[in-house]
């Protein structure tokens, strides 16, 4: 029989007593053959106690968490992956496999291929106070892009794949989504006085 896929939890982790440090170069991670967008989150996940969910044990944010390598000046990421406390299931167990997941917006992607160094002092499984490094990892999939999908709207987004309810129209002043309106005389942001009769009523015709 075919096993159901594990549920993926949010990028939210517990800081515990021990961790493992992972180094990741900017060029090592590819999403659909290109660099992930700024704001994407790369995280390592462990399996929960019941074996039906993946929970986050630490992540880094693309661009925001870049540091400069002292070796070659390239951009690097350094992720802290957290160990489970004694008797708890709030982190990685010693020797547990690491499941790497890339989050872009509301979409989660499991790594299609990943290579981690096993040359000491590096490890490709969890080790408290240990070190790891990703040599290469590739992810693929369709990224949902939220935006206005109404072609008649002034803020139409041709790249959007899901409508987020943000569609707007130009107001009378030509401002997209603006609040200016025509008065009773047809004047934008007017006070209806320009066509008022001698009785002060717009378009009454009295002179």
mmCIF file with all atom_site columns, C-alpha atoms in Angstrom:
data_model
loop_
_atom_site.group_PDB
_atom_site.id
_atom_site.type_symbol
_atom_site.label_atom_id
_atom_site.label_alt_id
_atom_site.label_comp_id
_atom_site.label_asym_id
_atom_site.label_entity_id
_atom_site.label_seq_id
_atom_site.pdbx_PDB_ins_code
_atom_site.Cartn_x
_atom_site.Cartn_y
_atom_site.Cartn_z
_atom_site.occupancy
_atom_site.B_iso_or_equiv
_atom_site.pdbx_formal_charge
_atom_site.auth_seq_id
_atom_site.auth_comp_id
_atom_site.auth_asym_id
_atom_site.auth_atom_id
_atom_site.pdbx_PDB_model_num
ATOM 1   C CA . UNK A 1 1   ? 0.000   0.000  0.000   1.00 0.00 ? 1   UNK A CA 1
ATOM 2   C CA . UNK A 1 2   ? 1.039   3.614  -0.478  1.00 0.00 ? 2   UNK A CA 1
ATOM 3   C CA . UNK A 1 3   ? 1.835   5.579  2.670   1.00 0.00 ? 3   UNK A CA 1
ATOM 4   C CA . UNK A 1 4   ? 0.225   8.982  3.178   1.00 0.00 ? 4   UNK A CA 1
ATOM 5   C CA . UNK A 1 5   ? 2.650   11.913 2.978   1.00 0.00 ? 5   UNK A CA 1
ATOM 6   C CA . UNK A 1 6   ? 3.742   13.410 6.282   1.00 0.00 ? 6   UNK A CA 1
ATOM 7   C CA . UNK A 1 7   ? 2.150   16.672 7.312   1.00 0.00 ? 7   UNK A CA 1
ATOM 8   C CA . UNK A 1 8   ? 4.653   19.546 7.232   1.00 0.00 ? 8   UNK A CA 1
ATOM 9   C CA . UNK A 1 9   ? 4.600   21.952 10.166  1.00 0.00 ? 9   UNK A CA 1
ATOM 10  C CA . UNK A 1 10  ? 5.313   25.674 10.082  1.00 0.00 ? 10  UNK A CA 1
ATOM 11  C CA . UNK A 1 11  ? 8.814   27.147 10.281  1.00 0.00 ? 11  UNK A CA 1
ATOM 12  C CA . UNK A 1 12  ? 8.566   27.433 14.059  1.00 0.00 ? 12  UNK A CA 1
ATOM 13  C CA . UNK A 1 13  ? 11.049  25.751 16.392  1.00 0.00 ? 13  UNK A CA 1
ATOM 14  C CA . UNK A 1 14  ? 12.003  25.435 20.068  1.00 0.00 ? 14  UNK A CA 1
ATOM 15  C CA . UNK A 1 15  ? 15.357  26.709 21.318  1.00 0.00 ? 15  UNK A CA 1
ATOM 16  C CA . UNK A 1 16  ? 16.806  24.037 23.608  1.00 0.00 ? 16  UNK A CA 1
ATOM 17  C CA . UNK A 1 17  ? 20.059  23.315 25.456  1.00 0.00 ? 17  UNK A CA 1
ATOM 18  C CA . UNK A 1 18  ? 22.079  21.924 22.531  1.00 0.00 ? 18  UNK A CA 1
ATOM 19  C CA . UNK A 1 19  ? 22.273  22.492 18.792  1.00 0.00 ? 19  UNK A CA 1
ATOM 20  C CA . UNK A 1 20  ? 24.073  21.564 15.599  1.00 0.00 ? 20  UNK A CA 1
ATOM 21  C CA . UNK A 1 21  ? 25.509  24.233 13.320  1.00 0.00 ? 21  UNK A CA 1
ATOM 22  C CA . UNK A 1 22  ? 24.952  23.909 9.573   1.00 0.00 ? 22  UNK A CA 1
ATOM 23  C CA . UNK A 1 23  ? 26.796  25.988 6.971   1.00 0.00 ? 23  UNK A CA 1
ATOM 24  C CA . UNK A 1 24  ? 25.157  26.562 3.589   1.00 0.00 ? 24  UNK A CA 1
ATOM 25  C CA . UNK A 1 25  ? 26.592  28.522 0.673   1.00 0.00 ? 25  UNK A CA 1
ATOM 26  C CA . UNK A 1 26  ? 24.323  30.709 -1.435  1.00 0.00 ? 26  UNK A CA 1
ATOM 27  C CA . UNK A 1 27  ? 25.223  28.805 -4.593  1.00 0.00 ? 27  UNK A CA 1
ATOM 28  C CA . UNK A 1 28  ? 24.398  25.383 -3.068  1.00 0.00 ? 28  UNK A CA 1
ATOM 29  C CA . UNK A 1 29  ? 20.601  25.794 -3.101  1.00 0.00 ? 29  UNK A CA 1
ATOM 30  C CA . UNK A 1 30  ? 18.513  25.818 -6.287  1.00 0.00 ? 30  UNK A CA 1
ATOM 31  C CA . UNK A 1 31  ? 14.755  26.166 -6.771  1.00 0.00 ? 31  UNK A CA 1
ATOM 32  C CA . UNK A 1 32  ? 13.613  25.162 -10.267 1.00 0.00 ? 32  UNK A CA 1
ATOM 33  C CA . UNK A 1 33  ? 17.213  25.581 -11.377 1.00 0.00 ? 33  UNK A CA 1
ATOM 34  C CA . UNK A 1 34  ? 17.620  29.114 -10.024 1.00 0.00 ? 34  UNK A CA 1
ATOM 35  C CA . UNK A 1 35  ? 18.430  30.823 -6.748  1.00 0.00 ? 35  UNK A CA 1
ATOM 36  C CA . UNK A 1 36  ? 15.480  30.968 -4.309  1.00 0.00 ? 36  UNK A CA 1
ATOM 37  C CA . UNK A 1 37  ? 13.841  34.396 -3.916  1.00 0.00 ? 37  UNK A CA 1
ATOM 38  C CA . UNK A 1 38  ? 14.672  36.644 -0.980  1.00 0.00 ? 38  UNK A CA 1
ATOM 39  C CA . UNK A 1 39  ? 12.415  35.812 1.945   1.00 0.00 ? 39  UNK A CA 1
ATOM 40  C CA . UNK A 1 40  ? 12.360  32.076 1.186   1.00 0.00 ? 40  UNK A CA 1
ATOM 41  C CA . UNK A 1 41  ? 13.043  29.961 4.273   1.00 0.00 ? 41  UNK A CA 1
ATOM 42  C CA . UNK A 1 42  ? 15.248  26.866 4.299   1.00 0.00 ? 42  UNK A CA 1
ATOM 43  C CA . UNK A 1 43  ? 14.640  24.622 7.279   1.00 0.00 ? 43  UNK A CA 1
ATOM 44  C CA . UNK A 1 44  ? 15.588  21.219 8.663   1.00 0.00 ? 44  UNK A CA 1
ATOM 45  C CA . UNK A 1 45  ? 12.754  19.009 9.933   1.00 0.00 ? 45  UNK A CA 1
ATOM 46  C CA . UNK A 1 46  ? 12.486  16.022 12.254  1.00 0.00 ? 46  UNK A CA 1
ATOM 47  C CA . UNK A 1 47  ? 9.685   13.465 12.563  1.00 0.00 ? 47  UNK A CA 1
ATOM 48  C CA . UNK A 1 48  ? 7.285   13.862 15.492  1.00 0.00 ? 48  UNK A CA 1
ATOM 49  C CA . UNK A 1 49  ? 6.718   11.198 18.148  1.00 0.00 ? 49  UNK A CA 1
ATOM 50  C CA . UNK A 1 50  ? 3.698   9.664  16.370  1.00 0.00 ? 50  UNK A CA 1
ATOM 51  C CA . UNK A 1 51  ? 5.498   9.528  13.034  1.00 0.00 ? 51  UNK A CA 1
ATOM 52  C CA . UNK A 1 52  ? 2.849   11.382 11.052  1.00 0.00 ? 52  UNK A CA 1
ATOM 53  C CA . UNK A 1 53  ? 4.266   14.928 10.913  1.00 0.00 ? 53  UNK A CA 1
ATOM 54  C CA . UNK A 1 54  ? 7.475   16.771 10.165  1.00 0.00 ? 54  UNK A CA 1
ATOM 55  C CA . UNK A 1 55  ? 8.376   19.504 12.654  1.00 0.00 ? 55  UNK A CA 1
ATOM 56  C CA . UNK A 1 56  ? 10.880  22.294 12.213  1.00 0.00 ? 56  UNK A CA 1
ATOM 57  C CA . UNK A 1 57  ? 14.104  22.204 14.171  1.00 0.00 ? 57  UNK A CA 1
ATOM 58  C CA . UNK A 1 58  ? 15.706  25.375 12.799  1.00 0.00 ? 58  UNK A CA 1
ATOM 59  C CA . UNK A 1 59  ? 15.727  27.498 9.649   1.00 0.00 ? 59  UNK A CA 1
ATOM 60  C CA . UNK A 1 60  ? 17.373  30.417 7.875   1.00 0.00 ? 60  UNK A CA 1
ATOM 61  C CA . UNK A 1 61  ? 15.840  33.126 5.695   1.00 0.00 ? 61  UNK A CA 1
ATOM 62  C CA . UNK A 1 62  ? 17.232  33.692 2.215   1.00 0.00 ? 62  UNK A CA 1
ATOM 63  C CA . UNK A 1 63  ? 18.996  37.077 1.857   1.00 0.00 ? 63  UNK A CA 1
ATOM 64  C CA . UNK A 1 64  ? 18.095  38.252 5.385   1.00 0.00 ? 64  UNK A CA 1
ATOM 65  C CA . UNK A 1 65  ? 20.499  35.793 7.041   1.00 0.00 ? 65  UNK A CA 1
ATOM 66  C CA . UNK A 1 66  ? 23.390  36.016 4.587   1.00 0.00 ? 66  UNK A CA 1
ATOM 67  C CA . UNK A 1 67  ? 26.851  36.450 6.072   1.00 0.00 ? 67  UNK A CA 1
ATOM 68  C CA . UNK A 1 68  ? 30.112  36.943 4.182   1.00 0.00 ? 68  UNK A CA 1
ATOM 69  C CA . UNK A 1 69  ? 32.497  33.991 4.013   1.00 0.00 ? 69  UNK A CA 1
ATOM 70  C CA . UNK A 1 70  ? 35.964  34.805 5.356   1.00 0.00 ? 70  UNK A CA 1
ATOM 71  C CA . UNK A 1 71  ? 37.425  32.270 2.907   1.00 0.00 ? 71  UNK A CA 1
ATOM 72  C CA . UNK A 1 72  ? 36.206  33.521 -0.482  1.00 0.00 ? 72  UNK A CA 1
ATOM 73  C CA . UNK A 1 73  ? 33.899  36.458 0.272   1.00 0.00 ? 73  UNK A CA 1
ATOM 74  C CA . UNK A 1 74  ? 30.779  34.637 -0.931  1.00 0.00 ? 74  UNK A CA 1
ATOM 75  C CA . UNK A 1 75  ? 27.392  34.742 0.798   1.00 0.00 ? 75  UNK A CA 1
ATOM 76  C CA . UNK A 1 76  ? 26.849  32.047 3.412   1.00 0.00 ? 76  UNK A CA 1
ATOM 77  C CA . UNK A 1 77  ? 24.002  30.944 5.659   1.00 0.00 ? 77  UNK A CA 1
ATOM 78  C CA . UNK A 1 78  ? 24.461  29.437 9.103   1.00 0.00 ? 78  UNK A CA 1
ATOM 79  C CA . UNK A 1 79  ? 21.572  27.483 10.580  1.00 0.00 ? 79  UNK A CA 1
ATOM 80  C CA . UNK A 1 80  ? 21.254  26.328 14.182  1.00 0.00 ? 80  UNK A CA 1
ATOM 81  C CA . UNK A 1 81  ? 19.363  23.025 14.427  1.00 0.00 ? 81  UNK A CA 1
ATOM 82  C CA . UNK A 1 82  ? 18.084  22.241 17.901  1.00 0.00 ? 82  UNK A CA 1
ATOM 83  C CA . UNK A 1 83  ? 18.279  19.002 19.889  1.00 0.00 ? 83  UNK A CA 1
ATOM 84  C CA . UNK A 1 84  ? 15.384  17.467 21.788  1.00 0.00 ? 84  UNK A CA 1
ATOM 85  C CA . UNK A 1 85  ? 15.590  17.994 25.525  1.00 0.00 ? 85  UNK A CA 1
ATOM 86  C CA . UNK A 1 86  ? 15.898  14.880 27.676  1.00 0.00 ? 86  UNK A CA 1
ATOM 87  C CA . UNK A 1 87  ? 12.598  13.001 27.721  1.00 0.00 ? 87  UNK A CA 1
ATOM 88  C CA . UNK A 1 88  ? 11.055  15.467 25.262  1.00 0.00 ? 88  UNK A CA 1
ATOM 89  C CA . UNK A 1 89  ? 10.293  15.440 21.524  1.00 0.00 ? 89  UNK A CA 1
ATOM 90  C CA . UNK A 1 90  ? 10.873  19.158 20.904  1.00 0.00 ? 90  UNK A CA 1
ATOM 91  C CA . UNK A 1 91  ? 13.859  18.751 18.602  1.00 0.00 ? 91  UNK A CA 1
ATOM 92  C CA . UNK A 1 92  ? 16.211  16.339 16.873  1.00 0.00 ? 92  UNK A CA 1
ATOM 93  C CA . UNK A 1 93  ? 17.319  13.071 18.437  1.00 0.00 ? 93  UNK A CA 1
ATOM 94  C CA . UNK A 1 94  ? 20.998  12.051 18.211  1.00 0.00 ? 94  UNK A CA 1
ATOM 95  C CA . UNK A 1 95  ? 21.661  10.416 14.839  1.00 0.00 ? 95  UNK A CA 1
ATOM 96  C CA . UNK A 1 96  ? 18.298  11.450 13.397  1.00 0.00 ? 96  UNK A CA 1
ATOM 97  C CA . UNK A 1 97  ? 18.079  12.096 9.661   1.00 0.00 ? 97  UNK A CA 1
ATOM 98  C CA . UNK A 1 98  ? 17.556  15.688 8.514   1.00 0.00 ? 98  UNK A CA 1
ATOM 99  C CA . UNK A 1 99  ? 14.703  16.487 6.147   1.00 0.00 ? 99  UNK A CA 1
ATOM 100 C CA . UNK A 1 100 ? 15.359  19.776 4.346   1.00 0.00 ? 100 UNK A CA 1
ATOM 101 C CA . UNK A 1 101 ? 12.369  21.849 3.250   1.00 0.00 ? 101 UNK A CA 1
ATOM 102 C CA . UNK A 1 102 ? 12.193  25.149 1.367   1.00 0.00 ? 102 UNK A CA 1
ATOM 103 C CA . UNK A 1 103 ? 9.256   27.474 2.067   1.00 0.00 ? 103 UNK A CA 1
ATOM 104 C CA . UNK A 1 104 ? 8.324   30.166 -0.454  1.00 0.00 ? 104 UNK A CA 1
ATOM 105 C CA . UNK A 1 105 ? 5.260   32.146 0.560   1.00 0.00 ? 105 UNK A CA 1
ATOM 106 C CA . UNK A 1 106 ? 2.705   29.586 1.728   1.00 0.00 ? 106 UNK A CA 1
ATOM 107 C CA . UNK A 1 107 ? 4.228   26.746 -0.313  1.00 0.00 ? 107 UNK A CA 1
ATOM 108 C CA . UNK A 1 108 ? 6.511   24.031 1.107   1.00 0.00 ? 108 UNK A CA 1
ATOM 109 C CA . UNK A 1 109 ? 8.910   22.006 -1.047  1.00 0.00 ? 109 UNK A CA 1
ATOM 110 C CA . UNK A 1 110 ? 10.831  18.870 -0.089  1.00 0.00 ? 110 UNK A CA 1
ATOM 111 C CA . UNK A 1 111 ? 14.335  18.607 -1.515  1.00 0.00 ? 111 UNK A CA 1
ATOM 112 C CA . UNK A 1 112 ? 14.473  16.522 -4.704  1.00 0.00 ? 112 UNK A CA 1
ATOM 113 C CA . UNK A 1 113 ? 18.187  15.922 -4.248  1.00 0.00 ? 113 UNK A CA 1
ATOM 114 C CA . UNK A 1 114 ? 20.552  16.912 -1.475  1.00 0.00 ? 114 UNK A CA 1
ATOM 115 C CA . UNK A 1 115 ? 24.208  16.214 -0.759  1.00 0.00 ? 115 UNK A CA 1
ATOM 116 C CA . UNK A 1 116 ? 25.690  16.848 2.671   1.00 0.00 ? 116 UNK A CA 1
ATOM 117 C CA . UNK A 1 117 ? 29.333  16.404 3.598   1.00 0.00 ? 117 UNK A CA 1
ATOM 118 C CA . UNK A 1 118 ? 30.296  13.418 5.734   1.00 0.00 ? 118 UNK A CA 1
ATOM 119 C CA . UNK A 1 119 ? 33.967  14.378 5.933   1.00 0.00 ? 119 UNK A CA 1
ATOM 120 C CA . UNK A 1 120 ? 34.894  15.014 9.595   1.00 0.00 ? 120 UNK A CA 1
ATOM 121 C CA . UNK A 1 121 ? 34.043  17.204 11.411  1.00 0.00 ? 121 UNK A CA 1
ATOM 122 C CA . UNK A 1 122 ? 30.857  17.283 9.328   1.00 0.00 ? 122 UNK A CA 1
ATOM 123 C CA . UNK A 1 123 ? 27.891  14.921 9.654   1.00 0.00 ? 123 UNK A CA 1
ATOM 124 C CA . UNK A 1 124 ? 24.784  14.351 7.526   1.00 0.00 ? 124 UNK A CA 1
ATOM 125 C CA . UNK A 1 125 ? 22.703  13.286 10.549  1.00 0.00 ? 125 UNK A CA 1
ATOM 126 C CA . UNK A 1 126 ? 21.975  15.231 13.721  1.00 0.00 ? 126 UNK A CA 1
ATOM 127 C CA . UNK A 1 127 ? 24.774  15.525 16.263  1.00 0.00 ? 127 UNK A CA 1
ATOM 128 C CA . UNK A 1 128 ? 24.550  17.817 19.301  1.00 0.00 ? 128 UNK A CA 1
ATOM 129 C CA . UNK A 1 129 ? 27.333  20.407 19.238  1.00 0.00 ? 129 UNK A CA 1
ATOM 130 C CA . UNK A 1 130 ? 28.266  19.017 15.826  1.00 0.00 ? 130 UNK A CA 1
ATOM 131 C CA . UNK A 1 131 ? 28.703  20.586 12.413  1.00 0.00 ? 131 UNK A CA 1
ATOM 132 C CA . UNK A 1 132 ? 27.203  20.030 9.004   1.00 0.00 ? 132 UNK A CA 1
ATOM 133 C CA . UNK A 1 133 ? 27.283  21.556 5.562   1.00 0.00 ? 133 UNK A CA 1
ATOM 134 C CA . UNK A 1 134 ? 25.082  21.276 2.484   1.00 0.00 ? 134 UNK A CA 1
ATOM 135 C CA . UNK A 1 135 ? 27.167  20.835 -0.651  1.00 0.00 ? 135 UNK A CA 1
ATOM 136 C CA . UNK A 1 136 ? 24.184  21.005 -3.023  1.00 0.00 ? 136 UNK A CA 1
ATOM 137 C CA . UNK A 1 137 ? 20.407  20.815 -2.862  1.00 0.00 ? 137 UNK A CA 1
ATOM 138 C CA . UNK A 1 138 ? 17.727  21.150 -5.530  1.00 0.00 ? 138 UNK A CA 1
ATOM 139 C CA . UNK A 1 139 ? 14.037  21.829 -5.080  1.00 0.00 ? 139 UNK A CA 1
ATOM 140 C CA . UNK A 1 140 ? 11.275  22.022 -7.685  1.00 0.00 ? 140 UNK A CA 1
ATOM 141 C CA . UNK A 1 141 ? 7.575   22.771 -7.940  1.00 0.00 ? 141 UNK A CA 1
ATOM 142 C CA . UNK A 1 142 ? 4.995   25.416 -8.770  1.00 0.00 ? 142 UNK A CA 1
ATOM 143 C CA . UNK A 1 143 ? 5.126   28.469 -6.547  1.00 0.00 ? 143 UNK A CA 1
ATOM 144 C CA . UNK A 1 144 ? 1.797   30.137 -5.765  1.00 0.00 ? 144 UNK A CA 1
ATOM 145 C CA . UNK A 1 145 ? 1.922   33.880 -6.374  1.00 0.00 ? 145 UNK A CA 1
ATOM 146 C CA . UNK A 1 146 ? -0.860  35.871 -4.717  1.00 0.00 ? 146 UNK A CA 1
ATOM 147 C CA . UNK A 1 147 ? -2.155  38.974 -6.477  1.00 0.00 ? 147 UNK A CA 1
ATOM 148 C CA . UNK A 1 148 ? -4.962  40.532 -8.494  1.00 0.00 ? 148 UNK A CA 1
ATOM 149 C CA . UNK A 1 149 ? -6.049  38.302 -11.385 1.00 0.00 ? 149 UNK A CA 1
ATOM 150 C CA . UNK A 1 150 ? -8.707  40.629 -12.860 1.00 0.00 ? 150 UNK A CA 1
ATOM 151 C CA . UNK A 1 151 ? -7.262  41.946 -16.128 1.00 0.00 ? 151 UNK A CA 1
ATOM 152 C CA . UNK A 1 152 ? -9.561  44.990 -15.976 1.00 0.00 ? 152 UNK A CA 1
ATOM 153 C CA . UNK A 1 153 ? -8.199  46.107 -12.593 1.00 0.00 ? 153 UNK A CA 1
ATOM 154 C CA . UNK A 1 154 ? -5.590  48.843 -12.349 1.00 0.00 ? 154 UNK A CA 1
ATOM 155 C CA . UNK A 1 155 ? -3.344  46.610 -10.220 1.00 0.00 ? 155 UNK A CA 1
ATOM 156 C CA . UNK A 1 156 ? -3.644  43.475 -12.357 1.00 0.00 ? 156 UNK A CA 1
ATOM 157 C CA . UNK A 1 157 ? -0.705  41.118 -11.799 1.00 0.00 ? 157 UNK A CA 1
ATOM 158 C CA . UNK A 1 158 ? -0.055  38.905 -14.803 1.00 0.00 ? 158 UNK A CA 1
ATOM 159 C CA . UNK A 1 159 ? 2.262   36.673 -12.742 1.00 0.00 ? 159 UNK A CA 1
ATOM 160 C CA . UNK A 1 160 ? -0.352  35.918 -10.049 1.00 0.00 ? 160 UNK A CA 1
ATOM 161 C CA . UNK A 1 161 ? -1.598  32.344 -9.751  1.00 0.00 ? 161 UNK A CA 1
ATOM 162 C CA . UNK A 1 162 ? -4.075  32.923 -6.892  1.00 0.00 ? 162 UNK A CA 1
ATOM 163 C CA . UNK A 1 163 ? -6.364  35.905 -6.390  1.00 0.00 ? 163 UNK A CA 1
ATOM 164 C CA . UNK A 1 164 ? -5.834  37.624 -3.047  1.00 0.00 ? 164 UNK A CA 1
ATOM 165 C CA . UNK A 1 165 ? -8.817  39.976 -3.225  1.00 0.00 ? 165 UNK A CA 1
ATOM 166 C CA . UNK A 1 166 ? -6.647  43.042 -3.757  1.00 0.00 ? 166 UNK A CA 1
ATOM 167 C CA . UNK A 1 167 ? -8.064  44.096 -7.152  1.00 0.00 ? 167 UNK A CA 1
ATOM 168 C CA . UNK A 1 168 ? -8.752  47.825 -7.363  1.00 0.00 ? 168 UNK A CA 1
ATOM 169 C CA . UNK A 1 169 ? -9.961  50.465 -9.809  1.00 0.00 ? 169 UNK A CA 1
ATOM 170 C CA . UNK A 1 170 ? -8.779  53.973 -10.628 1.00 0.00 ? 170 UNK A CA 1
ATOM 171 C CA . UNK A 1 171 ? -10.665 56.702 -8.837  1.00 0.00 ? 171 UNK A CA 1
ATOM 172 C CA . UNK A 1 172 ? -11.727 59.909 -10.600 1.00 0.00 ? 172 UNK A CA 1
ATOM 173 C CA . UNK A 1 173 ? -8.278  61.404 -9.978  1.00 0.00 ? 173 UNK A CA 1
ATOM 174 C CA . UNK A 1 174 ? -6.613  58.476 -11.711 1.00 0.00 ? 174 UNK A CA 1
ATOM 175 C CA . UNK A 1 175 ? -5.241  56.979 -8.498  1.00 0.00 ? 175 UNK A CA 1
ATOM 176 C CA . UNK A 1 176 ? -5.339  53.173 -8.398  1.00 0.00 ? 176 UNK A CA 1
ATOM 177 C CA . UNK A 1 177 ? -7.441  52.213 -5.400  1.00 0.00 ? 177 UNK A CA 1
ATOM 178 C CA . UNK A 1 178 ? -7.861  55.874 -4.444  1.00 0.00 ? 178 UNK A CA 1
ATOM 179 C CA . UNK A 1 179 ? -10.816 57.358 -2.571  1.00 0.00 ? 179 UNK A CA 1
ATOM 180 C CA . UNK A 1 180 ? -11.630 60.405 -4.722  1.00 0.00 ? 180 UNK A CA 1
ATOM 181 C CA . UNK A 1 181 ? -15.208 60.529 -6.067  1.00 0.00 ? 181 UNK A CA 1
ATOM 182 C CA . UNK A 1 182 ? -17.257 62.728 -8.386  1.00 0.00 ? 182 UNK A CA 1
ATOM 183 C CA . UNK A 1 183 ? -19.619 65.217 -6.769  1.00 0.00 ? 183 UNK A CA 1
ATOM 184 C CA . UNK A 1 184 ? -23.175 65.894 -8.005  1.00 0.00 ? 184 UNK A CA 1
ATOM 185 C CA . UNK A 1 185 ? -21.762 68.261 -10.603 1.00 0.00 ? 185 UNK A CA 1
ATOM 186 C CA . UNK A 1 186 ? -19.384 65.694 -12.052 1.00 0.00 ? 186 UNK A CA 1
ATOM 187 C CA . UNK A 1 187 ? -16.340 67.359 -10.456 1.00 0.00 ? 187 UNK A CA 1
ATOM 188 C CA . UNK A 1 188 ? -13.710 65.101 -8.922  1.00 0.00 ? 188 UNK A CA 1
ATOM 189 C CA . UNK A 1 189 ? -13.487 65.711 -5.177  1.00 0.00 ? 189 UNK A CA 1
ATOM 190 C CA . UNK A 1 190 ? -15.839 68.672 -5.587  1.00 0.00 ? 190 UNK A CA 1
ATOM 191 C CA . UNK A 1 191 ? -18.417 69.960 -3.120  1.00 0.00 ? 191 UNK A CA 1
ATOM 192 C CA . UNK A 1 192 ? -21.360 70.047 -5.575  1.00 0.00 ? 192 UNK A CA 1
ATOM 193 C CA . UNK A 1 193 ? -21.346 73.859 -5.551  1.00 0.00 ? 193 UNK A CA 1
ATOM 194 C CA . UNK A 1 194 ? -20.181 74.434 -9.127  1.00 0.00 ? 194 UNK A CA 1
ATOM 195 C CA . UNK A 1 195 ? -23.574 73.475 -10.600 1.00 0.00 ? 195 UNK A CA 1
ATOM 196 C CA . UNK A 1 196 ? -25.801 74.603 -7.742  1.00 0.00 ? 196 UNK A CA 1
ATOM 197 C CA . UNK A 1 197 ? -28.773 76.876 -8.400  1.00 0.00 ? 197 UNK A CA 1
ATOM 198 C CA . UNK A 1 198 ? -29.624 79.964 -6.399  1.00 0.00 ? 198 UNK A CA 1
ATOM 199 C CA . UNK A 1 199 ? -31.287 77.654 -3.889  1.00 0.00 ? 199 UNK A CA 1
ATOM 200 C CA . UNK A 1 200 ? -27.943 75.966 -3.237  1.00 0.00 ? 200 UNK A CA 1
ATOM 201 C CA . UNK A 1 201 ? -29.122 72.654 -4.661  1.00 0.00 ? 201 UNK A CA 1
ATOM 202 C CA . UNK A 1 202 ? -26.953 71.000 -7.292  1.00 0.00 ? 202 UNK A CA 1
ATOM 203 C CA . UNK A 1 203 ? -28.501 70.928 -10.763 1.00 0.00 ? 203 UNK A CA 1
ATOM 204 C CA . UNK A 1 204 ? -31.746 72.556 -9.565  1.00 0.00 ? 204 UNK A CA 1
ATOM 205 C CA . UNK A 1 205 ? -31.746 74.899 -12.580 1.00 0.00 ? 205 UNK A CA 1
ATOM 206 C CA . UNK A 1 206 ? -32.787 77.884 -10.483 1.00 0.00 ? 206 UNK A CA 1
ATOM 207 C CA . UNK A 1 207 ? -30.918 81.080 -11.264 1.00 0.00 ? 207 UNK A CA 1
#
